[in-house]
Structures are given as C-alpha cells and as structure tokens.
mmCIF file of N, CA and C in Angstrom:
data_model
loop_
_atom_site.group_PDB
_atom_site.id
_atom_site.type_symbol
_atom_site.label_atom_id
_atom_site.label_comp_id
_atom_site.label_asym_id
_atom_site.label_seq_id
_atom_site.Cartn_x
_atom_site.Cartn_y
_atom_site.Cartn_z
ATOM 1 N N MET S 1 0.846 -1.179 0.000
ATOM 2 C CA MET S 1 0.000 0.000 0.000
ATOM 3 C C MET S 1 0.886 1.235 0.000
ATOM 4 N N THR S 2 0.569 2.179 -0.844
ATOM 5 C CA THR S 2 1.382 3.386 -0.949
ATOM 6 C C THR S 2 0.737 4.530 -0.186
ATOM 7 N N ASP S 3 1.581 5.388 0.338
ATOM 8 C CA ASP S 3 1.072 6.578 1.015
ATOM 9 C C ASP S 3 0.695 7.612 -0.028
ATOM 10 N N GLN S 4 -0.503 8.188 0.124
ATOM 11 C CA GLN S 4 -0.949 9.197 -0.821
ATOM 12 C C GLN S 4 -0.621 10.576 -0.283
ATOM 13 N N ASP S 5 -0.329 11.467 -1.188
ATOM 14 C CA ASP S 5 -0.074 12.856 -0.820
ATOM 15 C C ASP S 5 -1.414 13.498 -0.446
ATOM 16 N N PRO S 6 -1.593 14.004 0.782
ATOM 17 C CA PRO S 6 -2.890 14.562 1.181
ATOM 18 C C PRO S 6 -3.283 15.827 0.420
ATOM 19 N N SER S 7 -2.342 16.451 -0.260
ATOM 20 C CA SER S 7 -2.674 17.661 -1.012
ATOM 21 C C SER S 7 -3.318 17.340 -2.365
ATOM 22 N N LYS S 8 -3.209 16.078 -2.800
ATOM 23 C CA LYS S 8 -3.793 15.677 -4.081
ATOM 24 C C LYS S 8 -5.110 14.939 -3.833
ATOM 25 N N PRO S 9 -6.138 15.192 -4.672
ATOM 26 C CA PRO S 9 -7.406 14.473 -4.496
ATOM 27 C C PRO S 9 -7.255 13.005 -4.881
ATOM 28 N N ALA S 10 -8.046 12.162 -4.259
ATOM 29 C CA ALA S 10 -8.005 10.735 -4.563
ATOM 30 C C ALA S 10 -8.641 10.486 -5.928
ATOM 31 N N VAL S 11 -8.077 9.553 -6.662
ATOM 32 C CA VAL S 11 -8.621 9.167 -7.961
ATOM 33 C C VAL S 11 -9.381 7.867 -7.767
ATOM 34 N N HIS S 12 -10.641 7.863 -8.185
ATOM 35 C CA HIS S 12 -11.469 6.678 -8.024
ATOM 36 C C HIS S 12 -11.288 5.769 -9.223
ATOM 37 N N GLY S 13 -11.071 4.497 -8.953
ATOM 38 C CA GLY S 13 -10.805 3.545 -10.011
ATOM 39 C C GLY S 13 -12.037 2.982 -10.676
ATOM 40 N N THR S 14 -13.128 2.842 -9.941
ATOM 41 C CA THR S 14 -14.329 2.242 -10.520
ATOM 42 C C THR S 14 -15.511 3.182 -10.359
ATOM 43 N N GLY S 15 -16.582 2.886 -11.076
ATOM 44 C CA GLY S 15 -17.793 3.697 -10.985
ATOM 45 C C GLY S 15 -18.423 3.630 -9.607
ATOM 46 N N ASP S 16 -18.367 2.451 -8.970
ATOM 47 C CA ASP S 16 -18.939 2.311 -7.628
ATOM 48 C C ASP S 16 -18.189 3.165 -6.612
ATOM 49 N N GLU S 17 -16.882 3.226 -6.746
ATOM 50 C CA GLU S 17 -16.108 4.057 -5.827
ATOM 51 C C GLU S 17 -16.394 5.537 -6.058
ATOM 52 N N ALA S 18 -16.554 5.920 -7.293
ATOM 53 C CA ALA S 18 -16.810 7.325 -7.605
ATOM 54 C C ALA S 18 -18.195 7.748 -7.130
ATOM 55 N N ARG S 19 -19.187 6.860 -7.268
ATOM 56 C CA ARG S 19 -20.554 7.182 -6.832
ATOM 57 C C ARG S 19 -20.689 7.080 -5.332
ATOM 58 N N ALA S 20 -19.918 6.214 -4.717
ATOM 59 C CA ALA S 20 -19.938 5.980 -3.274
ATOM 60 C C ALA S 20 -21.326 5.564 -2.796
ATOM 61 N N GLY S 21 -22.009 4.759 -3.561
ATOM 62 C CA GLY S 21 -23.316 4.283 -3.130
ATOM 63 C C GLY S 21 -24.063 3.630 -4.266
ATOM 64 N N GLU S 22 -25.319 3.334 -4.002
ATOM 65 C CA GLU S 22 -26.125 2.690 -5.028
ATOM 66 C C GLU S 22 -26.818 3.733 -5.902
ATOM 67 N N THR S 23 -27.075 3.367 -7.120
ATOM 68 C CA THR S 23 -27.826 4.231 -8.031
ATOM 69 C C THR S 23 -29.195 3.599 -8.198
ATOM 70 N N SER S 24 -30.174 4.171 -7.544
ATOM 71 C CA SER S 24 -31.486 3.549 -7.537
ATOM 72 C C SER S 24 -32.346 3.959 -8.721
ATOM 73 N N GLY S 25 -31.991 5.008 -9.437
ATOM 74 C CA GLY S 25 -32.743 5.410 -10.613
ATOM 75 C C GLY S 25 -33.838 6.413 -10.328
ATOM 76 N N HIS S 26 -33.901 6.937 -9.114
ATOM 77 C CA HIS S 26 -34.944 7.912 -8.798
ATOM 78 C C HIS S 26 -34.777 9.200 -9.593
ATOM 79 N N MET S 27 -33.564 9.581 -9.872
ATOM 80 C CA MET S 27 -33.324 10.834 -10.595
ATOM 81 C C MET S 27 -33.951 10.780 -11.987
ATOM 82 N N ARG S 28 -33.978 9.619 -12.590
ATOM 83 C CA ARG S 28 -34.591 9.452 -13.911
ATOM 84 C C ARG S 28 -36.062 9.853 -13.867
ATOM 85 N N TYR S 29 -36.764 9.441 -12.812
ATOM 86 C CA TYR S 29 -38.181 9.772 -12.684
ATOM 87 C C TYR S 29 -38.394 11.246 -12.367
ATOM 88 N N VAL S 30 -37.522 11.809 -11.565
ATOM 89 C CA VAL S 30 -37.616 13.243 -11.257
ATOM 90 C C VAL S 30 -37.444 14.059 -12.534
ATOM 91 N N LEU S 31 -36.471 13.699 -13.355
ATOM 92 C CA LEU S 31 -36.241 14.416 -14.607
ATOM 93 C C LEU S 31 -37.401 14.222 -15.580
ATOM 94 N N LEU S 32 -37.955 13.020 -15.639
ATOM 95 C CA LEU S 32 -39.081 12.749 -16.526
ATOM 96 C C LEU S 32 -40.306 13.575 -16.118
ATOM 97 N N ILE S 33 -40.625 13.589 -14.840
ATOM 98 C CA ILE S 33 -41.765 14.370 -14.361
ATOM 99 C C ILE S 33 -41.537 15.858 -14.601
ATOM 100 N N SER S 34 -40.318 16.328 -14.372
ATOM 101 C CA SER S 34 -40.008 17.741 -14.574
ATOM 102 C C SER S 34 -40.178 18.154 -16.027
ATOM 103 N N ILE S 35 -39.715 17.335 -16.961
ATOM 104 C CA ILE S 35 -39.814 17.704 -18.371
ATOM 105 C C ILE S 35 -41.258 17.667 -18.838
ATOM 106 N N VAL S 36 -42.042 16.707 -18.330
ATOM 107 C CA VAL S 36 -43.456 16.647 -18.695
ATOM 108 C C VAL S 36 -44.190 17.875 -18.159
ATOM 109 N N LEU S 37 -43.910 18.272 -16.922
ATOM 110 C CA LEU S 37 -44.527 19.473 -16.363
ATOM 111 C C LEU S 37 -44.118 20.730 -17.133
ATOM 112 N N ALA S 38 -42.848 20.825 -17.485
ATOM 113 C CA ALA S 38 -42.376 21.996 -18.216
ATOM 114 C C ALA S 38 -43.056 22.097 -19.585
ATOM 115 N N ILE S 39 -43.168 20.975 -20.284
ATOM 116 C CA ILE S 39 -43.828 20.979 -21.590
ATOM 117 C C ILE S 39 -45.294 21.347 -21.428
ATOM 118 N N GLY S 40 -45.952 20.785 -20.408
ATOM 119 C CA GLY S 40 -47.360 21.087 -20.173
ATOM 120 C C GLY S 40 -47.607 22.547 -19.846
ATOM 121 N N ILE S 41 -46.786 23.121 -18.989
ATOM 122 C CA ILE S 41 -46.957 24.527 -18.607
ATOM 123 C C ILE S 41 -46.690 25.454 -19.788
ATOM 124 N N LEU S 42 -45.624 25.188 -20.527
ATOM 125 C CA LEU S 42 -45.315 26.036 -21.675
ATOM 126 C C LEU S 42 -46.377 25.900 -22.770
ATOM 127 N N SER S 43 -46.910 24.700 -22.935
ATOM 128 C CA SER S 43 -47.985 24.516 -23.918
ATOM 129 C C SER S 43 -49.236 25.273 -23.496
ATOM 130 N N ALA S 44 -49.539 25.245 -22.208
ATOM 131 C CA ALA S 44 -50.707 25.976 -21.711
ATOM 132 C C ALA S 44 -50.539 27.475 -21.901
ATOM 133 N N ILE S 45 -49.334 27.977 -21.698
ATOM 134 C CA ILE S 45 -49.069 29.399 -21.888
ATOM 135 C C ILE S 45 -49.338 29.809 -23.331
ATOM 136 N N VAL S 46 -48.993 28.949 -24.263
ATOM 137 C CA VAL S 46 -49.182 29.246 -25.675
ATOM 138 C C VAL S 46 -50.624 29.024 -26.117
ATOM 139 N N TRP S 47 -51.228 27.872 -25.730
ATOM 140 C CA TRP S 47 -52.515 27.471 -26.299
ATOM 141 C C TRP S 47 -53.734 28.042 -25.607
ATOM 142 N N VAL S 48 -53.681 28.346 -24.325
ATOM 143 C CA VAL S 48 -54.854 28.877 -23.648
ATOM 144 C C VAL S 48 -55.288 30.212 -24.246
ATOM 145 N N PRO S 49 -54.399 31.171 -24.460
ATOM 146 C CA PRO S 49 -54.845 32.417 -25.104
ATOM 147 C C PRO S 49 -55.361 32.215 -26.533
ATOM 148 N N VAL S 50 -54.746 31.272 -27.253
ATOM 149 C CA VAL S 50 -55.201 31.007 -28.622
ATOM 150 C C VAL S 50 -56.609 30.422 -28.613
ATOM 151 N N LEU S 51 -56.869 29.499 -27.736
ATOM 152 C CA LEU S 51 -58.166 28.830 -27.686
ATOM 153 C C LEU S 51 -59.263 29.742 -27.117
ATOM 154 N N LEU S 52 -58.900 30.640 -26.216
ATOM 155 C CA LEU S 52 -59.889 31.523 -25.605
ATOM 156 C C LEU S 52 -60.082 32.829 -26.382
ATOM 157 N N GLY S 53 -59.391 32.966 -27.473
ATOM 158 C CA GLY S 53 -59.546 34.131 -28.321
ATOM 159 C C GLY S 53 -58.832 35.377 -27.821
ATOM 160 N N LYS S 54 -57.778 35.207 -27.105
ATOM 161 C CA LYS S 54 -56.951 36.314 -26.590
ATOM 162 C C LYS S 54 -57.802 37.173 -25.737
#
C-alpha cells in the first residue's frame, strides 16, 4: 500500500467508488416528471390564449 499525498485528491478507479453508493434510478423519474410538467406549462401558456380568443 502506498502513502498518498494529502494535497492531491483521490482518484477513483471504478464507478462504484466514484458514486460511493447505489444508483437507484430515482433521478430518472424526477427528470421525466419535470420535463413533462415543463412541456405542459409552456404549452398551456401558448394554447390557452389562442383557444380563448386572446
């Protein structure tokens, strides 16, 4: 085992070490819900005035 210089950041060798935990996939759902809401809100901003006759 080699001594590491404390002034240098540690380099992670694998994805598990870099993540330091499990990837459960919740972020995928948060991003999906966010994009659907954003599209819905922006569509409403555009289409509601058009449909109601300004």
